């Protein structure tokens, strides 16, 4: 068997969700929302299922969705994409796989930043690449020029950038975007940008894609997710945006992964991406309210909460909260003793992990959050 996967443990999300089901715990671990999915988008998928084609759609995606993605980014982020630069994938993880397999050759080095989404490193290694992992530090998790200089080499082929960032909720600053752009240009490297949380930004913040930086239009792969935008994580509809010389190669990788994505879901997402600005503003406001509710409850219970300007997650600093457990120890204690499941941030690390931060999902109904907070008040 392939040694990359033989020695790999099950993903922490599957483990904690299975334990939550087994123990009847409140699941603030895996990132999925209790509600918030737009009923009109779901209705459009149902209508397309019964009234449209159910045969293979085009491998690149249906024209309506590819055009909708390009138009959406023109309106919301000022990008000048065309539909010919868009590939529809079966979720953002498949988009990441196609991007990495299309870009990375054996021996290429890929810079990535930990805490990191757990798919990045195995996919790079499966492509024969070498992961160069940069450790970010709480509470603000900033990328520095010094760290980039240490990580880069003449073999640097790509940089994987996740902003807004899972699990920390951090967002790239203008200074960090310039650092990354300068780094990629100097090394003729490609930026693989995981931007699935791009609409889930709070407190009046605005997501700015790395693709918009000078010199990055032709060397950036931008990845998005309908599951995050519309709180429909089970649909697994994602996409890749890239200049034609890159997109043409990534499409060839995509065709031998999933080939295509259910046409009714593509039609519904195309409709959803065209919704007016009020939908996206209300979605952000709803998620900001849930973030604030969970944060306020945690602070009242004596926990120290790190800044969280984006995503569905808040992070608790155990050390600053007066808890002398590691994140793994606390997560095991919490699920077994107070019936709440969280995720240890060390699970997002490769080496030299952060071991005192726990991620909790706030994208839940008020009653779920309140029940969890009542239990979390029982600190160890």
PDB file of N, CA, C and O in Angstrom, residues 72-147:
ATOM      1  N   UNK A  72     -19.416  36.836 -10.697  1.00  0.00           N
ATOM      2  CA  UNK A  72     -19.457  37.016  -9.245  1.00  0.00           C
ATOM      3  C   UNK A  72     -18.168  37.673  -8.754  1.00  0.00           C
ATOM      4  O   UNK A  72     -18.199  38.630  -7.969  1.00  0.00           O
ATOM      5  N   UNK A  73     -17.028  37.202  -9.238  1.00  0.00           N
ATOM      6  CA  UNK A  73     -15.756  37.766  -8.790  1.00  0.00           C
ATOM      7  C   UNK A  73     -15.507  39.151  -9.387  1.00  0.00           C
ATOM      8  O   UNK A  73     -14.821  39.975  -8.778  1.00  0.00           O
ATOM      9  N   UNK A  74     -16.055  39.410 -10.550  1.00  0.00           N
ATOM     10  CA  UNK A  74     -15.974  40.760 -11.104  1.00  0.00           C
ATOM     11  C   UNK A  74     -16.729  41.738 -10.205  1.00  0.00           C
ATOM     12  O   UNK A  74     -16.224  42.821  -9.876  1.00  0.00           O
ATOM     13  N   UNK A  75     -17.916  41.333  -9.774  1.00  0.00           N
ATOM     14  CA  UNK A  75     -18.763  42.213  -8.961  1.00  0.00           C
ATOM     15  C   UNK A  75     -18.223  42.374  -7.547  1.00  0.00           C
ATOM     16  O   UNK A  75     -18.153  43.487  -7.020  1.00  0.00           O
ATOM     17  N   UNK A  76     -17.830  41.277  -6.918  1.00  0.00           N
ATOM     18  CA  UNK A  76     -17.482  41.317  -5.490  1.00  0.00           C
ATOM     19  C   UNK A  76     -16.006  41.595  -5.224  1.00  0.00           C
ATOM     20  O   UNK A  76     -15.669  42.100  -4.152  1.00  0.00           O
ATOM     21  N   UNK A  77     -15.130  41.264  -6.171  1.00  0.00           N
ATOM     22  CA  UNK A  77     -13.695  41.404  -5.899  1.00  0.00           C
ATOM     23  C   UNK A  77     -12.937  42.159  -6.985  1.00  0.00           C
ATOM     24  O   UNK A  77     -11.719  42.311  -6.896  1.00  0.00           O
ATOM     25  N   UNK A  78     -13.641  42.605  -8.018  1.00  0.00           N
ATOM     26  CA  UNK A  78     -13.010  43.418  -9.049  1.00  0.00           C
ATOM     27  C   UNK A  78     -12.046  42.663  -9.947  1.00  0.00           C
ATOM     28  O   UNK A  78     -11.190  43.272 -10.587  1.00  0.00           O
ATOM     29  N   UNK A  79     -12.181  41.336 -10.046  1.00  0.00           N
ATOM     30  CA  UNK A  79     -11.308  40.532 -10.899  1.00  0.00           C
ATOM     31  C   UNK A  79     -11.851  40.486 -12.325  1.00  0.00           C
ATOM     32  O   UNK A  79     -13.069  40.496 -12.534  1.00  0.00           O
ATOM     33  N   UNK A  80     -10.958  40.382 -13.295  1.00  0.00           N
ATOM     34  CA  UNK A  80     -11.349  40.399 -14.708  1.00  0.00           C
ATOM     35  C   UNK A  80     -11.312  38.999 -15.318  1.00  0.00           C
ATOM     36  O   UNK A  80     -10.837  38.813 -16.442  1.00  0.00           O
ATOM     37  N   UNK A  81     -11.827  38.028 -14.611  1.00  0.00           N
ATOM     38  CA  UNK A  81     -11.831  36.648 -15.100  1.00  0.00           C
ATOM     39  C   UNK A  81     -12.832  36.467 -16.229  1.00  0.00           C
ATOM     40  O   UNK A  81     -13.862  37.149 -16.290  1.00  0.00           O
ATOM     41  N   UNK A  82     -12.549  35.499 -17.098  1.00  0.00           N
ATOM     42  CA  UNK A  82     -13.517  35.065 -18.097  1.00  0.00           C
ATOM     43  C   UNK A  82     -13.958  33.647 -17.748  1.00  0.00           C
ATOM     44  O   UNK A  82     -13.294  32.942 -16.972  1.00  0.00           O
ATOM     45  N   UNK A  83     -15.073  33.220 -18.328  1.00  0.00           N
ATOM     46  CA  UNK A  83     -15.552  31.857 -18.049  1.00  0.00           C
ATOM     47  C   UNK A  83     -14.553  30.804 -18.528  1.00  0.00           C
ATOM     48  O   UNK A  83     -14.525  29.686 -18.001  1.00  0.00           O
ATOM     49  N   UNK A  84     -13.716  31.157 -19.496  1.00  0.00           N
ATOM     50  CA  UNK A  84     -12.698  30.231 -19.976  1.00  0.00           C
ATOM     51  C   UNK A  84     -11.554  30.011 -19.007  1.00  0.00           C
ATOM     52  O   UNK A  84     -10.680  29.187 -19.265  1.00  0.00           O
ATOM     53  N   UNK A  85     -11.559  30.744 -17.913  1.00  0.00           N
ATOM     54  CA  UNK A  85     -10.531  30.596 -16.878  1.00  0.00           C
ATOM     55  C   UNK A  85     -11.098  29.937 -15.620  1.00  0.00           C
ATOM     56  O   UNK A  85     -10.480  30.009 -14.561  1.00  0.00           O
ATOM     57  N   UNK A  86     -12.246  29.296 -15.747  1.00  0.00           N
ATOM     58  CA  UNK A  86     -12.934  28.691 -14.606  1.00  0.00           C
ATOM     59  C   UNK A  86     -13.164  27.207 -14.859  1.00  0.00           C
ATOM     60  O   UNK A  86     -13.645  26.821 -15.934  1.00  0.00           O
ATOM     61  N   UNK A  87     -12.812  26.379 -13.883  1.00  0.00           N
ATOM     62  CA  UNK A  87     -13.079  24.942 -13.914  1.00  0.00           C
ATOM     63  C   UNK A  87     -13.918  24.599 -12.687  1.00  0.00           C
ATOM     64  O   UNK A  87     -13.542  24.935 -11.559  1.00  0.00           O
ATOM     65  N   UNK A  88     -15.037  23.930 -12.883  1.00  0.00           N
ATOM     66  CA  UNK A  88     -15.892  23.497 -11.771  1.00  0.00           C
ATOM     67  C   UNK A  88     -15.405  22.141 -11.276  1.00  0.00           C
ATOM     68  O   UNK A  88     -15.119  21.244 -12.078  1.00  0.00           O
ATOM     69  N   UNK A  89     -15.304  22.004  -9.955  1.00  0.00           N
ATOM     70  CA  UNK A  89     -14.804  20.773  -9.349  1.00  0.00           C
ATOM     71  C   UNK A  89     -15.800  20.239  -8.324  1.00  0.00           C
ATOM     72  O   UNK A  89     -16.714  20.946  -7.907  1.00  0.00           O
ATOM     73  N   UNK A  90     -15.595  19.001  -7.930  1.00  0.00           N
ATOM     74  CA  UNK A  90     -16.454  18.397  -6.899  1.00  0.00           C
ATOM     75  C   UNK A  90     -15.891  18.742  -5.525  1.00  0.00           C
ATOM     76  O   UNK A  90     -15.289  17.912  -4.844  1.00  0.00           O
ATOM     77  N   UNK A  91     -16.093  19.975  -5.134  1.00  0.00           N
ATOM     78  CA  UNK A  91     -15.605  20.482  -3.870  1.00  0.00           C
ATOM     79  C   UNK A  91     -14.246  21.131  -3.992  1.00  0.00           C
ATOM     80  O   UNK A  91     -13.509  20.937  -4.971  1.00  0.00           O
ATOM     81  N   UNK A  92     -13.896  21.920  -2.960  1.00  0.00           N
ATOM     82  CA  UNK A  92     -12.617  22.626  -2.982  1.00  0.00           C
ATOM     83  C   UNK A  92     -11.440  21.695  -2.749  1.00  0.00           C
ATOM     84  O   UNK A  92     -10.338  21.966  -3.229  1.00  0.00           O
ATOM     85  N   UNK A  93     -11.641  20.591  -2.025  1.00  0.00           N
ATOM     86  CA  UNK A  93     -10.526  19.664  -1.825  1.00  0.00           C
ATOM     87  C   UNK A  93     -10.136  19.011  -3.145  1.00  0.00           C
ATOM     88  O   UNK A  93      -8.946  18.797  -3.421  1.00  0.00           O
ATOM     89  N   UNK A  94     -11.110  18.712  -3.983  1.00  0.00           N
ATOM     90  CA  UNK A  94     -10.767  18.201  -5.316  1.00  0.00           C
ATOM     91  C   UNK A  94     -10.065  19.276  -6.140  1.00  0.00           C
ATOM     92  O   UNK A  94      -9.120  18.985  -6.894  1.00  0.00           O
ATOM     93  N   UNK A  95     -10.481  20.522  -5.977  1.00  0.00           N
ATOM     94  CA  UNK A  95      -9.793  21.620  -6.660  1.00  0.00           C
ATOM     95  C   UNK A  95      -8.335  21.710  -6.209  1.00  0.00           C
ATOM     96  O   UNK A  95      -7.430  21.902  -7.023  1.00  0.00           O
ATOM     97  N   UNK A  96      -8.112  21.566  -4.914  1.00  0.00           N
ATOM     98  CA  UNK A  96      -6.741  21.569  -4.394  1.00  0.00           C
ATOM     99  C   UNK A  96      -5.938  20.415  -4.984  1.00  0.00           C
ATOM    100  O   UNK A  96      -4.778  20.589  -5.376  1.00  0.00           O
ATOM    101  N   UNK A  97      -6.547  19.237  -5.027  1.00  0.00           N
ATOM    102  CA  UNK A  97      -5.847  18.075  -5.577  1.00  0.00           C
ATOM    103  C   UNK A  97      -5.471  18.303  -7.035  1.00  0.00           C
ATOM    104  O   UNK A  97      -4.328  18.032  -7.445  1.00  0.00           O
ATOM    105  N   UNK A  98      -6.406  18.807  -7.838  1.00  0.00           N
ATOM    106  CA  UNK A  98      -6.111  19.067  -9.244  1.00  0.00           C
ATOM    107  C   UNK A  98      -5.023  20.124  -9.383  1.00  0.00           C
ATOM    108  O   UNK A  98      -4.127  20.001 -10.232  1.00  0.00           O
ATOM    109  N   UNK A  99      -5.082  21.159  -8.546  1.00  0.00           N
ATOM    110  CA  UNK A  99      -4.073  22.217  -8.620  1.00  0.00           C
ATOM    111  C   UNK A  99      -2.690  21.680  -8.271  1.00  0.00           C
ATOM    112  O   UNK A  99      -1.708  21.949  -8.971  1.00  0.00           O
ATOM    113  N   UNK A 100      -2.602  20.927  -7.193  1.00  0.00           N
ATOM    114  CA  UNK A 100      -1.305  20.415  -6.749  1.00  0.00           C
ATOM    115  C   UNK A 100      -0.760  19.385  -7.734  1.00  0.00           C
ATOM    116  O   UNK A 100       0.416  19.424  -8.119  1.00  0.00           O
ATOM    117  N   UNK A 101      -1.615  18.466  -8.187  1.00  0.00           N
ATOM    118  CA  UNK A 101      -1.157  17.454  -9.137  1.00  0.00           C
ATOM    119  C   UNK A 101      -0.767  18.076 -10.478  1.00  0.00           C
ATOM    120  O   UNK A 101       0.114  17.571 -11.176  1.00  0.00           O
ATOM    121  N   UNK A 102      -1.430  19.164 -10.838  1.00  0.00           N
ATOM    122  CA  UNK A 102      -1.115  19.821 -12.098  1.00  0.00           C
ATOM    123  C   UNK A 102       0.138  20.673 -12.057  1.00  0.00           C
ATOM    124  O   UNK A 102       0.792  20.871 -13.078  1.00  0.00           O
ATOM    125  N   UNK A 103       0.488  21.168 -10.881  1.00  0.00           N
ATOM    126  CA  UNK A 103       1.601  22.109 -10.755  1.00  0.00           C
ATOM    127  C   UNK A 103       2.887  21.434 -10.289  1.00  0.00           C
ATOM    128  O   UNK A 103       3.981  21.775 -10.750  1.00  0.00           O
ATOM    129  N   UNK A 104       2.778  20.484  -9.360  1.00  0.00           N
ATOM    130  CA  UNK A 104       3.948  19.968  -8.646  1.00  0.00           C
ATOM    131  C   UNK A 104       4.503  18.727  -9.339  1.00  0.00           C
ATOM    132  O   UNK A 104       3.775  17.753  -9.590  1.00  0.00           O
ATOM    133  N   UNK A 105       5.796  18.751  -9.615  1.00  0.00           N
ATOM    134  CA  UNK A 105       6.520  17.601 -10.150  1.00  0.00           C
ATOM    135  C   UNK A 105       7.444  17.045  -9.071  1.00  0.00           C
ATOM    136  O   UNK A 105       7.750  17.741  -8.087  1.00  0.00           O
ATOM    137  N   UNK A 106       7.880  15.799  -9.205  1.00  0.00           N
ATOM    138  CA  UNK A 106       8.774  15.219  -8.198  1.00  0.00           C
ATOM    139  C   UNK A 106       9.993  16.107  -7.932  1.00  0.00           C
ATOM    140  O   UNK A 106      10.657  16.572  -8.857  1.00  0.00           O
ATOM    141  N   UNK A 107      10.233  16.350  -6.642  1.00  0.00           N
ATOM    142  CA  UNK A 107      11.363  17.175  -6.224  1.00  0.00           C
ATOM    143  C   UNK A 107      11.052  18.641  -6.044  1.00  0.00           C
ATOM    144  O   UNK A 107      11.824  19.374  -5.427  1.00  0.00           O
ATOM    145  N   UNK A 108       9.917  19.106  -6.574  1.00  0.00           N
ATOM    146  CA  UNK A 108       9.527  20.504  -6.381  1.00  0.00           C
ATOM    147  C   UNK A 108       9.226  20.762  -4.905  1.00  0.00           C
ATOM    148  O   UNK A 108       8.668  19.905  -4.211  1.00  0.00           O
ATOM    149  N   UNK A 109       9.551  21.961  -4.453  1.00  0.00           N
ATOM    150  CA  UNK A 109       9.237  22.358  -3.086  1.00  0.00           C
ATOM    151  C   UNK A 109       8.010  23.263  -3.076  1.00  0.00           C
ATOM    152  O   UNK A 109       7.827  24.108  -3.956  1.00  0.00           O
ATOM    153  N   UNK A 110       7.161  23.044  -2.070  1.00  0.00           N
ATOM    154  CA  UNK A 110       5.928  23.816  -1.929  1.00  0.00           C
ATOM    155  C   UNK A 110       5.889  24.405  -0.526  1.00  0.00           C
ATOM    156  O   UNK A 110       5.922  23.670   0.467  1.00  0.00           O
ATOM    157  N   UNK A 111       5.834  25.728  -0.444  1.00  0.00           N
ATOM    158  CA  UNK A 111       5.762  26.415   0.843  1.00  0.00           C
ATOM    159  C   UNK A 111       4.314  26.440   1.311  1.00  0.00           C
ATOM    160  O   UNK A 111       3.396  26.710   0.526  1.00  0.00           O
ATOM    161  N   UNK A 112       4.095  26.125   2.588  1.00  0.00           N
ATOM    162  CA  UNK A 112       2.764  26.183   3.188  1.00  0.00           C
ATOM    163  C   UNK A 112       2.900  26.630   4.634  1.00  0.00           C
ATOM    164  O   UNK A 112       3.992  26.595   5.201  1.00  0.00           O
ATOM    165  N   UNK A 113       1.791  27.051   5.229  1.00  0.00           N
ATOM    166  CA  UNK A 113       1.836  27.700   6.532  1.00  0.00           C
ATOM    167  C   UNK A 113       0.981  26.936   7.539  1.00  0.00           C
ATOM    168  O   UNK A 113      -0.188  26.653   7.291  1.00  0.00           O
ATOM    169  N   UNK A 114       1.599  26.599   8.687  1.00  0.00           N
ATOM    170  CA  UNK A 114       0.851  25.899   9.728  1.00  0.00           C
ATOM    171  C   UNK A 114       0.542  26.852  10.884  1.00  0.00           C
ATOM    172  O   UNK A 114       1.335  27.750  11.171  1.00  0.00           O
ATOM    173  N   UNK A 115      -0.649  26.614  11.497  1.00  0.00           N
ATOM    174  CA  UNK A 115      -1.616  25.542  11.278  1.00  0.00           C
ATOM    175  C   UNK A 115      -2.132  25.545   9.829  1.00  0.00           C
ATOM    176  O   UNK A 115      -2.367  26.605   9.257  1.00  0.00           O
ATOM    177  N   UNK A 116      -2.331  24.334   9.285  1.00  0.00           N
ATOM    178  CA  UNK A 116      -2.721  24.222   7.885  1.00  0.00           C
ATOM    179  C   UNK A 116      -3.804  23.165   7.719  1.00  0.00           C
ATOM    180  O   UNK A 116      -3.871  22.199   8.478  1.00  0.00           O
ATOM    181  N   UNK A 117      -4.651  23.389   6.720  1.00  0.00           N
ATOM    182  CA  UNK A 117      -5.680  22.402   6.375  1.00  0.00           C
ATOM    183  C   UNK A 117      -4.991  21.077   6.082  1.00  0.00           C
ATOM    184  O   UNK A 117      -3.998  21.030   5.354  1.00  0.00           O
ATOM    185  N   UNK A 118      -5.517  20.004   6.642  1.00  0.00           N
ATOM    186  CA  UNK A 118      -4.755  18.757   6.681  1.00  0.00           C
ATOM    187  C   UNK A 118      -4.588  18.059   5.336  1.00  0.00           C
ATOM    188  O   UNK A 118      -3.816  17.105   5.234  1.00  0.00           O
ATOM    189  N   UNK A 119      -5.243  18.533   4.274  1.00  0.00           N
ATOM    190  CA  UNK A 119      -5.085  17.899   2.958  1.00  0.00           C
ATOM    191  C   UNK A 119      -3.836  18.364   2.223  1.00  0.00           C
ATOM    192  O   UNK A 119      -3.342  17.661   1.335  1.00  0.00           O
ATOM    193  N   UNK A 120      -3.299  19.547   2.564  1.00  0.00           N
ATOM    194  CA  UNK A 120      -2.239  20.138   1.754  1.00  0.00           C
ATOM    195  C   UNK A 120      -1.009  19.241   1.653  1.00  0.00           C
ATOM    196  O   UNK A 120      -0.536  18.911   0.564  1.00  0.00           O
ATOM    197  N   UNK A 121      -0.443  18.877   2.788  1.00  0.00           N
ATOM    198  CA  UNK A 121       0.837  18.177   2.790  1.00  0.00           C
ATOM    199  C   UNK A 121       0.742  16.793   2.139  1.00  0.00           C
ATOM    200  O   UNK A 121       1.596  16.447   1.307  1.00  0.00           O
ATOM    201  N   UNK A 122      -0.260  15.958   2.459  1.00  0.00           N
ATOM    202  CA  UNK A 122      -0.341  14.656   1.781  1.00  0.00           C
ATOM    203  C   UNK A 122      -0.491  14.766   0.269  1.00  0.00           C
ATOM    204  O   UNK A 122       0.064  13.945  -0.470  1.00  0.00           O
ATOM    205  N   UNK A 123      -1.228  15.765  -0.198  1.00  0.00           N
ATOM    206  CA  UNK A 123      -1.396  15.928  -1.638  1.00  0.00           C
ATOM    207  C   UNK A 123      -0.077  16.331  -2.305  1.00  0.00           C
ATOM    208  O   UNK A 123       0.258  15.838  -3.385  1.00  0.00           O
ATOM    209  N   UNK A 124       0.672  17.216  -1.670  1.00  0.00           N
ATOM    210  CA  UNK A 124       1.971  17.604  -2.211  1.00  0.00           C
ATOM    211  C   UNK A 124       2.899  16.396  -2.255  1.00  0.00           C
ATOM    212  O   UNK A 124       3.584  16.147  -3.263  1.00  0.00           O
ATOM    213  N   UNK A 125       2.921  15.623  -1.188  1.00  0.00           N
ATOM    214  CA  UNK A 125       3.804  14.455  -1.149  1.00  0.00           C
ATOM    215  C   UNK A 125       3.367  13.400  -2.156  1.00  0.00           C
ATOM    216  O   UNK A 125       4.206  12.715  -2.760  1.00  0.00           O
ATOM    217  N   UNK A 126       2.066  13.251  -2.350  1.00  0.00           N
ATOM    218  CA  UNK A 126       1.575  12.279  -3.332  1.00  0.00           C
ATOM    219  C   UNK A 126       2.007  12.668  -4.739  1.00  0.00           C
ATOM    220  O   UNK A 126       2.232  11.799  -5.592  1.00  0.00           O
ATOM    221  N   UNK A 127       2.155  13.967  -4.990  1.00  0.00           N
ATOM    222  CA  UNK A 127       2.636  14.445  -6.289  1.00  0.00           C
ATOM    223  C   UNK A 127       4.151  14.345  -6.416  1.00  0.00           C
ATOM    224  O   UNK A 127       4.699  14.668  -7.466  1.00  0.00           O
ATOM    225  N   UNK A 128       4.818  13.917  -5.350  1.00  0.00           N
ATOM    226  CA  UNK A 128       6.274  13.812  -5.373  1.00  0.00           C
ATOM    227  C   UNK A 128       6.986  15.067  -4.911  1.00  0.00           C
ATOM    228  O   UNK A 128       8.212  15.156  -4.999  1.00  0.00           O
ATOM    229  N   UNK A 129       6.219  16.032  -4.414  1.00  0.00           N
ATOM    230  CA  UNK A 129       6.802  17.276  -3.965  1.00  0.00           C
ATOM    231  C   UNK A 129       7.299  17.208  -2.531  1.00  0.00           C
ATOM    232  O   UNK A 129       7.067  16.228  -1.812  1.00  0.00           O
ATOM    233  N   UNK A 130       7.961  18.279  -2.122  1.00  0.00           N
ATOM    234  CA  UNK A 130       8.517  18.401  -0.769  1.00  0.00           C
ATOM    235  C   UNK A 130       7.837  19.585  -0.097  1.00  0.00           C
ATOM    236  O   UNK A 130       7.874  20.716  -0.611  1.00  0.00           O
ATOM    237  N   UNK A 131       7.201  19.333   1.047  1.00  0.00           N
ATOM    238  CA  UNK A 131       6.532  20.403   1.786  1.00  0.00           C
ATOM    239  C   UNK A 131       7.542  21.181   2.613  1.00  0.00           C
ATOM    240  O   UNK A 131       8.329  20.596   3.357  1.00  0.00           O
ATOM    241  N   UNK A 132       7.528  22.501   2.466  1.00  0.00           N
ATOM    242  CA  UNK A 132       8.336  23.390   3.303  1.00  0.00           C
ATOM    243  C   UNK A 132       7.361  24.162   4.176  1.00  0.00           C
ATOM    244  O   UNK A 132       6.691  25.089   3.718  1.00  0.00           O
ATOM    245  N   UNK A 133       7.239  23.726   5.430  1.00  0.00           N
ATOM    246  CA  UNK A 133       6.184  24.222   6.317  1.00  0.00           C
ATOM    247  C   UNK A 133       6.712  25.377   7.165  1.00  0.00           C
ATOM    248  O   UNK A 133       7.738  25.250   7.835  1.00  0.00           O
ATOM    249  N   UNK A 134       5.987  26.488   7.136  1.00  0.00           N
ATOM    250  CA  UNK A 134       6.312  27.674   7.931  1.00  0.00           C
ATOM    251  C   UNK A 134       5.358  27.735   9.116  1.00  0.00           C
ATOM    252  O   UNK A 134       4.142  27.679   8.944  1.00  0.00           O
ATOM    253  N   UNK A 135       5.921  27.836  10.320  1.00  0.00           N
ATOM    254  CA  UNK A 135       5.102  27.870  11.538  1.00  0.00           C
ATOM    255  C   UNK A 135       4.660  29.301  11.820  1.00  0.00           C
ATOM    256  O   UNK A 135       5.483  30.214  11.945  1.00  0.00           O
ATOM    257  N   UNK A 136       3.346  29.527  11.934  1.00  0.00           N
ATOM    258  CA  UNK A 136       2.795  30.817  12.320  1.00  0.00           C
ATOM    259  C   UNK A 136       2.508  30.817  13.817  1.00  0.00           C
ATOM    260  O   UNK A 136       2.236  29.772  14.413  1.00  0.00           O
ATOM    261  N   UNK A 137       2.536  32.013  14.426  1.00  0.00           N
ATOM    262  CA  UNK A 137       2.425  32.123  15.873  1.00  0.00           C
ATOM    263  C   UNK A 137       1.152  32.866  16.274  1.00  0.00           C
ATOM    264  O   UNK A 137       0.799  33.875  15.663  1.00  0.00           O
ATOM    265  N   UNK A 138       0.460  32.363  17.309  1.00  0.00           N
ATOM    266  CA  UNK A 138      -0.671  33.118  17.838  1.00  0.00           C
ATOM    267  C   UNK A 138      -0.169  34.382  18.545  1.00  0.00           C
ATOM    268  O   UNK A 138       1.004  34.454  18.904  1.00  0.00           O
ATOM    269  N   UNK A 139      -1.000  35.414  18.741  1.00  0.00           N
ATOM    270  CA  UNK A 139      -2.435  35.386  18.469  1.00  0.00           C
ATOM    271  C   UNK A 139      -2.841  35.830  17.063  1.00  0.00           C
ATOM    272  O   UNK A 139      -3.980  35.640  16.669  1.00  0.00           O
ATOM    273  N   UNK A 140      -1.922  36.437  16.300  1.00  0.00           N
ATOM    274  CA  UNK A 140      -2.327  37.022  15.017  1.00  0.00           C
ATOM    275  C   UNK A 140      -1.893  36.205  13.806  1.00  0.00           C
ATOM    276  O   UNK A 140      -2.329  36.484  12.688  1.00  0.00           O
ATOM    277  N   UNK A 141      -0.996  35.215  13.990  1.00  0.00           N
ATOM    278  CA  UNK A 141      -0.657  34.256  12.951  1.00  0.00           C
ATOM    279  C   UNK A 141      -0.133  34.933  11.681  1.00  0.00           C
ATOM    280  O   UNK A 141      -0.535  34.594  10.570  1.00  0.00           O
ATOM    281  N   UNK A 142       0.804  35.862  11.817  1.00  0.00           N
ATOM    282  CA  UNK A 142       1.281  36.654  10.689  1.00  0.00           C
ATOM    283  C   UNK A 142       2.427  35.985   9.939  1.00  0.00           C
ATOM    284  O   UNK A 142       3.293  35.335  10.526  1.00  0.00           O
ATOM    285  N   UNK A 143       2.446  36.171   8.608  1.00  0.00           N
ATOM    286  CA  UNK A 143       3.543  35.720   7.749  1.00  0.00           C
ATOM    287  C   UNK A 143       4.597  36.818   7.719  1.00  0.00           C
ATOM    288  O   UNK A 143       4.268  37.992   7.510  1.00  0.00           O
ATOM    289  N   UNK A 144       5.860  36.447   7.923  1.00  0.00           N
ATOM    290  CA  UNK A 144       6.934  37.430   7.934  1.00  0.00           C
ATOM    291  C   UNK A 144       7.894  37.205   6.769  1.00  0.00           C
ATOM    292  O   UNK A 144       8.005  36.092   6.237  1.00  0.00           O
ATOM    293  N   UNK A 145       8.597  38.264   6.407  1.00  0.00           N
ATOM    294  CA  UNK A 145       9.591  38.164   5.336  1.00  0.00           C
ATOM    295  C   UNK A 145      10.702  37.194   5.721  1.00  0.00           C
ATOM    296  O   UNK A 145      11.210  36.443   4.878  1.00  0.00           O
ATOM    297  N   UNK A 146      11.078  37.189   6.997  1.00  0.00           N
ATOM    298  CA  UNK A 146      12.139  36.313   7.465  1.00  0.00           C
ATOM    299  C   UNK A 146      11.750  34.843   7.303  1.00  0.00           C
ATOM    300  O   UNK A 146      12.565  34.014   6.848  1.00  0.00           O
ATOM    301  N   UNK A 147      10.517  34.514   7.668  1.00  0.00           N
ATOM    302  CA  UNK A 147      10.060  33.131   7.548  1.00  0.00           C
ATOM    303  C   UNK A 147       9.998  32.693   6.097  1.00  0.00           C
ATOM    304  O   UNK A 147      10.380  31.563   5.750  1.00  0.00           O
TER     305      UNK A 147
END
